Amino acid sequence: MFISPMRMDAREKPFSDQAYVFEPKIDGHRLLLSRNGAETRLFTRERRECTRQYPELLNVPADGDIVLDGEVSCIDAETGAEAAGLAEERLMLADSRKIHSFSLQKPAQYHVWDILFYKGRDLRGLPLVRRRAILESVLPENEAFRLVPQTDGHGEALYRTIVERHMEGMVAKRKSSPYVSRWSHDWIKIMNYRHEEVAITGYRKDGFGWLLSKEEEGVCRPAGMLEQGVHLKHRKAFKKLSKALVSGEDEQFVYLMPQIQAKVKSIGWTRHGLLRSPELIELKL
């Protein structure tokens, strides 16, 4: 059974409030788990079924039918730590042998933060704190299933820890909130954005996207694609300037000399050295 997930509002600065609990934001992708009888199925928030991609999550350590909400991440076996982008890589796999190898070398962990149904009972109308109590009572933790830790009221202290540990961000959740399948002000994400100075070294021919590069030791290396936060005025100014900077092209991109600079914010770097979800702050023309 797929249930459209509750979506989070966003704000820039952390806060503290005794009406909220605060959770670290897990570095992975949203995952909804539904077990009905002997069948367990997994879905992304876009309703894409990904049961095959995560065989180690099919043995749910709870009795009876259940629907859970949370985030899946993958662990780098060499370091024992979560690695940015590994869960998204797993999601793209289709070959069963590759999936099996991935599950052994980079096993998945399901970080559960909510329970929506249990043994035929719809729990979504209960307040968050009551659902959490039920979750803790019916789902024991193991290597594959973890409960997302919560901090009561003290969001700013948790956020300082998140920044120190270079984590993705945190989520504030109103204790009294029911679970609703839409955007809600009761759940708020506060991202730990990092800022970078980059050069725009090309653009996509089909659709919008600017190629980014980062200078390191006098050498420009690829840093990803900018698609967010670019207003029409930025696009017009860029188009006017870029005509004189073209250095080449191929079927997909027009390449530019690295003379247009930009300041962007992102949630860090992938293990392949690219910015994760960069967003434009300032275009330096």
PDB file of C-alpha atoms in Angstrom:
ATOM      1  CA  MET A   1       0.000   0.000   0.000  1.00  0.00           C
ATOM      2  CA  PHE A   2       1.425   3.340  -1.067  1.00  0.00           C
ATOM      3  CA  ILE A   3       0.567   6.466   0.923  1.00  0.00           C
ATOM      4  CA  SER A   4       1.574   9.878  -0.392  1.00  0.00           C
ATOM      5  CA  PRO A   5       4.127  11.173   2.102  1.00  0.00           C
ATOM      6  CA  MET A   6       3.910  14.248   4.297  1.00  0.00           C
ATOM      7  CA  ARG A   7       6.046  17.025   2.771  1.00  0.00           C
ATOM      8  CA  MET A   8       8.164  19.522   4.674  1.00  0.00           C
ATOM      9  CA  ASP A   9       8.194  23.287   4.630  1.00  0.00           C
ATOM     10  CA  ALA A  10      11.601  25.001   4.768  1.00  0.00           C
ATOM     11  CA  ARG A  11      13.261  27.867   6.598  1.00  0.00           C
ATOM     12  CA  GLU A  12      16.767  29.250   6.677  1.00  0.00           C
ATOM     13  CA  LYS A  13      17.643  29.535  10.365  1.00  0.00           C
ATOM     14  CA  PRO A  14      17.425  26.976  13.203  1.00  0.00           C
ATOM     15  CA  PHE A  15      15.215  27.615  16.217  1.00  0.00           C
ATOM     16  CA  SER A  16      14.287  26.106  19.570  1.00  0.00           C
ATOM     17  CA  ASP A  17      10.713  25.505  20.696  1.00  0.00           C
ATOM     18  CA  GLN A  18       9.261  23.105  23.252  1.00  0.00           C
ATOM     19  CA  ALA A  19       6.333  22.462  20.908  1.00  0.00           C
ATOM     20  CA  TYR A  20       8.715  20.677  18.512  1.00  0.00           C
ATOM     21  CA  VAL A  21      11.037  17.715  18.342  1.00  0.00           C
ATOM     22  CA  PHE A  22      14.137  17.997  16.163  1.00  0.00           C
ATOM     23  CA  GLU A  23      15.718  15.260  14.063  1.00  0.00           C
ATOM     24  CA  PRO A  24      18.939  15.098  12.032  1.00  0.00           C
ATOM     25  CA  LYS A  25      18.278  15.020   8.298  1.00  0.00           C
ATOM     26  CA  ILE A  26      19.519  11.713   6.902  1.00  0.00           C
ATOM     27  CA  ASP A  27      21.680  11.734   3.778  1.00  0.00           C
ATOM     28  CA  GLY A  28      19.733   9.432   1.459  1.00  0.00           C
ATOM     29  CA  HIS A  29      16.305   9.368  -0.160  1.00  0.00           C
ATOM     30  CA  ARG A  30      12.743   9.114   1.164  1.00  0.00           C
ATOM     31  CA  LEU A  31      11.404   5.573   1.489  1.00  0.00           C
ATOM     32  CA  LEU A  32       7.964   4.277   2.413  1.00  0.00           C
ATOM     33  CA  LEU A  33       7.706   0.635   3.472  1.00  0.00           C
ATOM     34  CA  SER A  34       4.463  -1.352   3.391  1.00  0.00           C
ATOM     35  CA  ARG A  35       4.105  -4.913   4.636  1.00  0.00           C
ATOM     36  CA  ASN A  36       0.799  -6.707   4.125  1.00  0.00           C
ATOM     37  CA  GLY A  37       0.850 -10.367   5.106  1.00  0.00           C
ATOM     38  CA  ALA A  38       3.946 -11.969   3.607  1.00  0.00           C
ATOM     39  CA  GLU A  39       4.475  -9.192   1.057  1.00  0.00           C
ATOM     40  CA  THR A  40       6.775  -6.230   1.712  1.00  0.00           C
ATOM     41  CA  ARG A  41       6.975  -3.406  -0.823  1.00  0.00           C
ATOM     42  CA  LEU A  42       9.136  -0.286  -0.913  1.00  0.00           C
ATOM     43  CA  PHE A  43       8.365   3.036  -2.604  1.00  0.00           C
ATOM     44  CA  THR A  44      10.054   6.393  -3.143  1.00  0.00           C
ATOM     45  CA  ARG A  45       8.056   9.532  -2.386  1.00  0.00           C
ATOM     46  CA  GLU A  46       7.257   9.797  -6.140  1.00  0.00           C
ATOM     47  CA  ARG A  47       5.545   6.355  -5.936  1.00  0.00           C
ATOM     48  CA  ARG A  48       8.359   4.580  -7.745  1.00  0.00           C
ATOM     49  CA  GLU A  49       8.551   1.008  -6.477  1.00  0.00           C
ATOM     50  CA  CYS A  50      12.082   0.051  -5.413  1.00  0.00           C
ATOM     51  CA  THR A  51      11.498  -3.263  -3.634  1.00  0.00           C
ATOM     52  CA  ARG A  52      14.087  -5.074  -5.776  1.00  0.00           C
ATOM     53  CA  GLN A  53      16.780  -2.482  -5.052  1.00  0.00           C
ATOM     54  CA  TYR A  54      16.845  -3.075  -1.277  1.00  0.00           C
ATOM     55  CA  PRO A  55      16.628  -6.818  -0.495  1.00  0.00           C
ATOM     56  CA  GLU A  56      18.163  -6.304   2.966  1.00  0.00           C
ATOM     57  CA  LEU A  57      15.114  -4.231   4.002  1.00  0.00           C
ATOM     58  CA  LEU A  58      12.487  -6.891   3.291  1.00  0.00           C
ATOM     59  CA  ASN A  59      12.873  -8.650   6.649  1.00  0.00           C
ATOM     60  CA  VAL A  60      11.033  -6.123   8.832  1.00  0.00           C
ATOM     61  CA  PRO A  61      11.729  -6.618  12.577  1.00  0.00           C
ATOM     62  CA  ALA A  62       8.096  -6.078  13.600  1.00  0.00           C
ATOM     63  CA  ASP A  63       5.010  -8.240  13.876  1.00  0.00           C
ATOM     64  CA  GLY A  64       1.947  -7.843  11.682  1.00  0.00           C
ATOM     65  CA  ASP A  65       1.006  -5.538   8.826  1.00  0.00           C
ATOM     66  CA  ILE A  66       2.740  -2.177   8.964  1.00  0.00           C
ATOM     67  CA  VAL A  67       3.416   1.015   6.966  1.00  0.00           C
ATOM     68  CA  LEU A  68       6.540   3.027   7.807  1.00  0.00           C
ATOM     69  CA  ASP A  69       8.012   6.320   6.622  1.00  0.00           C
ATOM     70  CA  GLY A  70      11.669   7.291   6.711  1.00  0.00           C
ATOM     71  CA  GLU A  71      14.900   7.692   4.761  1.00  0.00           C
ATOM     72  CA  VAL A  72      17.211   5.069   3.316  1.00  0.00           C
ATOM     73  CA  SER A  73      20.968   5.573   3.223  1.00  0.00           C
ATOM     74  CA  CYS A  74      23.858   3.324   2.275  1.00  0.00           C
ATOM     75  CA  ILE A  75      26.973   2.602   4.295  1.00  0.00           C
ATOM     76  CA  ASP A  76      30.460   2.538   2.815  1.00  0.00           C
ATOM     77  CA  ALA A  77      31.871  -0.729   4.161  1.00  0.00           C
ATOM     78  CA  GLU A  78      35.434   0.652   4.095  1.00  0.00           C
ATOM     79  CA  THR A  79      34.707   3.643   6.315  1.00  0.00           C
ATOM     80  CA  GLY A  80      31.579   2.490   8.150  1.00  0.00           C
ATOM     81  CA  ALA A  81      29.950   5.850   7.435  1.00  0.00           C
ATOM     82  CA  GLU A  82      27.066   7.023   5.278  1.00  0.00           C
ATOM     83  CA  ALA A  83      28.278   8.111   1.853  1.00  0.00           C
ATOM     84  CA  ALA A  84      26.561  10.911  -0.060  1.00  0.00           C
ATOM     85  CA  GLY A  85      24.778   9.697  -3.167  1.00  0.00           C
ATOM     86  CA  LEU A  86      25.114   5.955  -2.560  1.00  0.00           C
ATOM     87  CA  ALA A  87      21.380   5.446  -2.023  1.00  0.00           C
ATOM     88  CA  GLU A  88      20.600   7.265  -5.265  1.00  0.00           C
ATOM     89  CA  GLU A  89      23.125   5.029  -7.070  1.00  0.00           C
ATOM     90  CA  ARG A  90      21.464   1.938  -5.616  1.00  0.00           C
ATOM     91  CA  LEU A  91      18.068   3.199  -6.742  1.00  0.00           C
ATOM     92  CA  MET A  92      19.260   3.271 -10.352  1.00  0.00           C
ATOM     93  CA  LEU A  93      20.405  -0.377 -10.374  1.00  0.00           C
ATOM     94  CA  ALA A  94      18.371  -3.004 -12.238  1.00  0.00           C
ATOM     95  CA  ASP A  95      20.754  -5.947 -12.545  1.00  0.00           C
ATOM     96  CA  SER A  96      20.174  -8.423  -9.673  1.00  0.00           C
ATOM     97  CA  ARG A  97      23.873  -9.327  -9.439  1.00  0.00           C
ATOM     98  CA  LYS A  98      24.892  -5.700  -9.043  1.00  0.00           C
ATOM     99  CA  ILE A  99      22.167  -5.150  -6.458  1.00  0.00           C
ATOM    100  CA  HIS A 100      23.389  -8.176  -4.472  1.00  0.00           C
ATOM    101  CA  SER A 101      26.996  -6.975  -4.632  1.00  0.00           C
ATOM    102  CA  PHE A 102      25.962  -3.484  -3.563  1.00  0.00           C
ATOM    103  CA  SER A 103      23.981  -4.885  -0.610  1.00  0.00           C
ATOM    104  CA  LEU A 104      27.110  -6.650   0.652  1.00  0.00           C
ATOM    105  CA  GLN A 105      29.657  -3.880   0.035  1.00  0.00           C
ATOM    106  CA  LYS A 106      27.450  -0.824   0.695  1.00  0.00           C
ATOM    107  CA  PRO A 107      24.498  -2.086   2.755  1.00  0.00           C
ATOM    108  CA  ALA A 108      21.324  -0.051   3.149  1.00  0.00           C
ATOM    109  CA  GLN A 109      20.004   1.284   6.424  1.00  0.00           C
ATOM    110  CA  TYR A 110      16.405   2.370   6.822  1.00  0.00           C
ATOM    111  CA  HIS A 111      16.112   5.318   9.211  1.00  0.00           C
ATOM    112  CA  VAL A 112      12.485   5.223  10.335  1.00  0.00           C
ATOM    113  CA  TRP A 113      10.773   8.305  11.737  1.00  0.00           C
ATOM    114  CA  ASP A 114       7.059   7.498  11.495  1.00  0.00           C
ATOM    115  CA  ILE A 115       4.487   4.695  11.558  1.00  0.00           C
ATOM    116  CA  LEU A 116       1.282   5.217   9.567  1.00  0.00           C
ATOM    117  CA  PHE A 117      -0.559   1.894   9.848  1.00  0.00           C
ATOM    118  CA  TYR A 118      -0.146  -1.032  12.220  1.00  0.00           C
ATOM    119  CA  LYS A 119      -2.131  -4.277  12.243  1.00  0.00           C
ATOM    120  CA  GLY A 120      -4.992  -2.715  10.311  1.00  0.00           C
ATOM    121  CA  ARG A 121      -5.174   0.451  12.408  1.00  0.00           C
ATOM    122  CA  ASP A 122      -4.755   3.845  10.716  1.00  0.00           C
ATOM    123  CA  LEU A 123      -2.464   5.906  12.958  1.00  0.00           C
ATOM    124  CA  ARG A 124      -2.178   9.030  10.820  1.00  0.00           C
ATOM    125  CA  GLY A 125      -4.696  11.050  12.838  1.00  0.00           C
ATOM    126  CA  LEU A 126      -2.767  10.592  16.076  1.00  0.00           C
ATOM    127  CA  PRO A 127      -0.322  13.303  17.211  1.00  0.00           C
ATOM    128  CA  LEU A 128       3.314  12.753  16.276  1.00  0.00           C
ATOM    129  CA  VAL A 129       4.422  11.993  19.836  1.00  0.00           C
ATOM    130  CA  ARG A 130       1.828   9.209  20.116  1.00  0.00           C
ATOM    131  CA  ARG A 131       2.843   7.698  16.773  1.00  0.00           C
ATOM    132  CA  ARG A 132       6.476   7.834  17.879  1.00  0.00           C
ATOM    133  CA  ALA A 133       5.674   5.977  21.093  1.00  0.00           C
ATOM    134  CA  ILE A 134       3.928   3.243  19.096  1.00  0.00           C
ATOM    135  CA  LEU A 135       6.839   3.063  16.661  1.00  0.00           C
ATOM    136  CA  GLU A 136       9.349   2.604  19.474  1.00  0.00           C
ATOM    137  CA  SER A 137       7.231  -0.135  21.037  1.00  0.00           C
ATOM    138  CA  VAL A 138       6.775  -2.255  17.891  1.00  0.00           C
ATOM    139  CA  LEU A 139       9.990  -1.793  15.859  1.00  0.00           C
ATOM    140  CA  PRO A 140      13.221  -3.030  17.482  1.00  0.00           C
ATOM    141  CA  GLU A 141      16.399  -1.718  15.894  1.00  0.00           C
ATOM    142  CA  ASN A 142      18.947  -3.870  14.091  1.00  0.00           C
ATOM    143  CA  GLU A 143      21.704  -3.313  11.516  1.00  0.00           C
ATOM    144  CA  ALA A 144      19.207  -2.524   8.751  1.00  0.00           C
ATOM    145  CA  PHE A 145      16.462  -0.696  10.686  1.00  0.00           C
ATOM    146  CA  ARG A 146      17.183   2.377  12.817  1.00  0.00           C
ATOM    147  CA  LEU A 147      14.951   4.865  14.602  1.00  0.00           C
ATOM    148  CA  VAL A 148      15.804   8.469  13.771  1.00  0.00           C
ATOM    149  CA  PRO A 149      16.953  10.101  17.049  1.00  0.00           C
ATOM    150  CA  GLN A 150      14.959  13.045  18.377  1.00  0.00           C
ATOM    151  CA  THR A 151      15.913  16.103  20.420  1.00  0.00           C
ATOM    152  CA  ASP A 152      13.130  17.646  22.465  1.00  0.00           C
ATOM    153  CA  GLY A 153      12.833  21.424  22.069  1.00  0.00           C
ATOM    154  CA  HIS A 154      16.521  22.316  21.670  1.00  0.00           C
ATOM    155  CA  GLY A 155      16.838  22.775  17.914  1.00  0.00           C
ATOM    156  CA  GLU A 156      19.684  25.277  17.931  1.00  0.00           C
ATOM    157  CA  ALA A 157      21.944  22.989  19.959  1.00  0.00           C
ATOM    158  CA  LEU A 158      21.262  20.098  17.586  1.00  0.00           C
ATOM    159  CA  TYR A 159      21.919  22.307  14.573  1.00  0.00           C
ATOM    160  CA  ARG A 160      25.344  23.313  15.931  1.00  0.00           C
ATOM    161  CA  THR A 161      26.221  19.635  16.191  1.00  0.00           C
ATOM    162  CA  ILE A 162      25.007  19.047  12.636  1.00  0.00           C
ATOM    163  CA  VAL A 163      27.212  21.852  11.308  1.00  0.00           C
ATOM    164  CA  GLU A 164      30.228  20.544  13.243  1.00  0.00           C
ATOM    165  CA  ARG A 165      29.725  17.084  11.765  1.00  0.00           C
ATOM    166  CA  HIS A 166      29.078  18.381   8.226  1.00  0.00           C
ATOM    167  CA  MET A 167      25.634  16.758   8.139  1.00  0.00           C
ATOM    168  CA  GLU A 168      22.894  17.640   5.670  1.00  0.00           C
ATOM    169  CA  GLY A 169      20.564  19.515   8.008  1.00  0.00           C
ATOM    170  CA  MET A 170      17.758  18.944  10.485  1.00  0.00           C
ATOM    171  CA  VAL A 171      13.975  18.676  10.585  1.00  0.00           C
ATOM    172  CA  ALA A 172      11.662  20.305  13.126  1.00  0.00           C
ATOM    173  CA  LYS A 173       8.360  18.512  13.741  1.00  0.00           C
ATOM    174  CA  ARG A 174       5.457  19.828  15.788  1.00  0.00           C
ATOM    175  CA  LYS A 175       4.684  17.294  18.512  1.00  0.00           C
ATOM    176  CA  SER A 176       0.925  17.573  17.989  1.00  0.00           C
ATOM    177  CA  SER A 177       1.030  17.139  14.201  1.00  0.00           C
ATOM    178  CA  PRO A 178      -1.102  14.473  12.502  1.00  0.00           C
ATOM    179  CA  TYR A 179       0.291  12.808   9.375  1.00  0.00           C
ATOM    180  CA  VAL A 180      -1.079  14.445   6.209  1.00  0.00           C
ATOM    181  CA  SER A 181      -0.280  13.534   2.600  1.00  0.00           C
ATOM    182  CA  ARG A 182       0.640  17.071   1.508  1.00  0.00           C
ATOM    183  CA  TRP A 183       2.954  19.978   2.292  1.00  0.00           C
ATOM    184  CA  SER A 184       2.658  21.054   5.920  1.00  0.00           C
ATOM    185  CA  HIS A 185       4.025  23.869   8.082  1.00  0.00           C
ATOM    186  CA  ASP A 186       4.142  21.369  10.970  1.00  0.00           C
ATOM    187  CA  TRP A 187       7.304  19.779   9.536  1.00  0.00           C
ATOM    188  CA  ILE A 188      10.154  22.160   8.714  1.00  0.00           C
ATOM    189  CA  LYS A 189      13.555  21.365   7.220  1.00  0.00           C
ATOM    190  CA  ILE A 190      16.579  23.553   7.941  1.00  0.00           C
ATOM    191  CA  MET A 191      19.426  22.700   5.588  1.00  0.00           C
ATOM    192  CA  ASN A 192      23.123  23.014   6.399  1.00  0.00           C
ATOM    193  CA  TYR A 193      24.043  24.803   3.189  1.00  0.00           C
ATOM    194  CA  ARG A 194      27.668  25.306   2.178  1.00  0.00           C
ATOM    195  CA  HIS A 195      28.707  28.192  -0.067  1.00  0.00           C
ATOM    196  CA  GLU A 196      31.087  27.925  -2.990  1.00  0.00           C
ATOM    197  CA  GLU A 197      32.614  30.264  -5.561  1.00  0.00           C
ATOM    198  CA  VAL A 198      32.420  28.665  -9.017  1.00  0.00           C
ATOM    199  CA  ALA A 199      32.780  29.468 -12.702  1.00  0.00           C
ATOM    200  CA  ILE A 200      30.106  28.846 -15.316  1.00  0.00           C
ATOM    201  CA  THR A 201      31.846  26.962 -18.112  1.00  0.00           C
ATOM    202  CA  GLY A 202      28.986  25.912 -20.366  1.00  0.00           C
ATOM    203  CA  TYR A 203      25.284  25.434 -20.808  1.00  0.00           C
ATOM    204  CA  ARG A 204      22.885  22.724 -21.915  1.00  0.00           C
ATOM    205  CA  LYS A 205      21.486  23.032 -25.426  1.00  0.00           C
ATOM    206  CA  ASP A 206      18.231  21.197 -24.749  1.00  0.00           C
ATOM    207  CA  GLY A 207      16.552  22.594 -21.648  1.00  0.00           C
ATOM    208  CA  PHE A 208      18.084  24.758 -18.939  1.00  0.00           C
ATOM    209  CA  GLY A 209      21.309  23.996 -17.104  1.00  0.00           C
ATOM    210  CA  TRP A 210      24.656  25.707 -16.544  1.00  0.00           C
ATOM    211  CA  LEU A 211      27.857  23.702 -16.263  1.00  0.00           C
ATOM    212  CA  LEU A 212      29.919  24.611 -13.195  1.00  0.00           C
ATOM    213  CA  SER A 213      33.654  24.367 -12.559  1.00  0.00           C
ATOM    214  CA  LYS A 214      35.704  24.865  -9.418  1.00  0.00           C
ATOM    215  CA  GLU A 215      39.278  26.139  -9.491  1.00  0.00           C
ATOM    216  CA  GLU A 216      41.729  24.100  -7.449  1.00  0.00           C
ATOM    217  CA  GLU A 217      45.463  24.732  -7.551  1.00  0.00           C
ATOM    218  CA  GLY A 218      45.098  26.733 -10.747  1.00  0.00           C
ATOM    219  CA  VAL A 219      43.070  24.049 -12.551  1.00  0.00           C
ATOM    220  CA  CYS A 220      39.333  24.173 -13.283  1.00  0.00           C
ATOM    221  CA  ARG A 221      37.588  20.867 -12.674  1.00  0.00           C
ATOM    222  CA  PRO A 222      33.919  19.999 -13.272  1.00  0.00           C
ATOM    223  CA  ALA A 223      31.669  20.798 -10.293  1.00  0.00           C
ATOM    224  CA  GLY A 224      28.210  19.813 -11.504  1.00  0.00           C
ATOM    225  CA  MET A 225      25.142  21.401 -13.056  1.00  0.00           C
ATOM    226  CA  LEU A 226      23.275  24.505 -11.859  1.00  0.00           C
ATOM    227  CA  GLU A 227      19.513  24.356 -12.423  1.00  0.00           C
ATOM    228  CA  GLN A 228      17.981  25.980  -9.333  1.00  0.00           C
ATOM    229  CA  GLY A 229      17.581  29.574  -8.178  1.00  0.00           C
ATOM    230  CA  VAL A 230      18.296  31.136 -11.585  1.00  0.00           C
ATOM    231  CA  HIS A 231      15.814  33.924 -12.329  1.00  0.00           C
ATOM    232  CA  LEU A 232      14.929  35.261 -15.765  1.00  0.00           C
ATOM    233  CA  LYS A 233      17.098  38.376 -15.290  1.00  0.00           C
ATOM    234  CA  HIS A 234      20.121  36.128 -14.639  1.00  0.00           C
ATOM    235  CA  ARG A 235      19.423  34.084 -17.741  1.00  0.00           C
ATOM    236  CA  LYS A 236      19.139  37.190 -19.927  1.00  0.00           C
ATOM    237  CA  ALA A 237      22.382  38.672 -18.614  1.00  0.00           C
ATOM    238  CA  PHE A 238      24.181  35.356 -18.999  1.00  0.00           C
ATOM    239  CA  LYS A 239      22.950  34.860 -22.561  1.00  0.00           C
ATOM    240  CA  LYS A 240      24.232  38.286 -23.579  1.00  0.00           C
ATOM    241  CA  LEU A 241      27.707  37.745 -22.111  1.00  0.00           C
ATOM    242  CA  SER A 242      28.192  34.105 -23.050  1.00  0.00           C
ATOM    243  CA  LYS A 243      28.162  34.706 -26.804  1.00  0.00           C
ATOM    244  CA  ALA A 244      31.701  36.125 -26.687  1.00  0.00           C
ATOM    245  CA  LEU A 245      33.046  33.334 -24.457  1.00  0.00           C
ATOM    246  CA  VAL A 246      32.235  30.214 -26.512  1.00  0.00           C
ATOM    247  CA  SER A 247      35.190  27.806 -26.669  1.00  0.00           C
ATOM    248  CA  GLY A 248      33.504  24.764 -28.249  1.00  0.00           C
ATOM    249  CA  GLU A 249      30.438  22.571 -28.305  1.00  0.00           C
ATOM    250  CA  ASP A 250      29.138  19.024 -28.715  1.00  0.00           C
ATOM    251  CA  GLU A 251      25.700  17.450 -29.138  1.00  0.00           C
ATOM    252  CA  GLN A 252      24.597  18.327 -25.596  1.00  0.00           C
ATOM    253  CA  PHE A 253      26.522  21.412 -24.460  1.00  0.00           C
ATOM    254  CA  VAL A 254      28.050  24.702 -25.499  1.00  0.00           C
ATOM    255  CA  TYR A 255      31.341  25.256 -23.622  1.00  0.00           C
ATOM    256  CA  LEU A 256      32.603  28.612 -22.364  1.00  0.00           C
ATOM    257  CA  MET A 257      35.830  30.141 -21.151  1.00  0.00           C
ATOM    258  CA  PRO A 258      35.655  30.356 -17.313  1.00  0.00           C
ATOM    259  CA  GLN A 259      35.100  34.112 -17.037  1.00  0.00           C
ATOM    260  CA  ILE A 260      31.569  34.246 -15.607  1.00  0.00           C
ATOM    261  CA  GLN A 261      31.703  33.669 -11.848  1.00  0.00           C
ATOM    262  CA  ALA A 262      28.906  32.752  -9.466  1.00  0.00           C
ATOM    263  CA  LYS A 263      28.284  32.130  -5.790  1.00  0.00           C
ATOM    264  CA  VAL A 264      26.151  29.065  -5.081  1.00  0.00           C
ATOM    265  CA  LYS A 265      24.888  27.172  -2.071  1.00  0.00           C
ATOM    266  CA  SER A 266      24.645  23.389  -1.925  1.00  0.00           C
ATOM    267  CA  ILE A 267      24.292  20.538   0.553  1.00  0.00           C
ATOM    268  CA  GLY A 268      27.878  19.423  -0.016  1.00  0.00           C
ATOM    269  CA  TRP A 269      29.752  17.296  -2.522  1.00  0.00           C
ATOM    270  CA  THR A 270      29.073  13.874  -4.014  1.00  0.00           C
ATOM    271  CA  ARG A 271      31.748  11.189  -3.738  1.00  0.00           C
ATOM    272  CA  HIS A 272      32.435  11.907  -7.423  1.00  0.00           C
ATOM    273  CA  GLY A 273      33.383  15.505  -6.631  1.00  0.00           C
ATOM    274  CA  LEU A 274      30.244  17.287  -7.854  1.00  0.00           C
ATOM    275  CA  LEU A 275      28.099  19.801  -5.981  1.00  0.00           C
ATOM    276  CA  ARG A 276      24.853  18.372  -4.633  1.00  0.00           C
ATOM    277  CA  SER A 277      21.744  20.348  -5.643  1.00  0.00           C
ATOM    278  CA  PRO A 278      23.520  23.689  -6.146  1.00  0.00           C
ATOM    279  CA  GLU A 279      21.395  26.828  -6.072  1.00  0.00           C
ATOM    280  CA  LEU A 280      22.385  30.249  -7.333  1.00  0.00           C
ATOM    281  CA  ILE A 281      22.965  32.987  -4.752  1.00  0.00           C
ATOM    282  CA  GLU A 282      24.753  35.598  -6.864  1.00  0.00           C
ATOM    283  CA  LEU A 283      25.825  35.887 -10.479  1.00  0.00           C
ATOM    284  CA  LYS A 284      29.044  37.897 -10.780  1.00  0.00           C
ATOM    285  CA  LEU A 285      29.052  39.539 -14.212  1.00  0.00           C
TER     286      LEU A 285
END
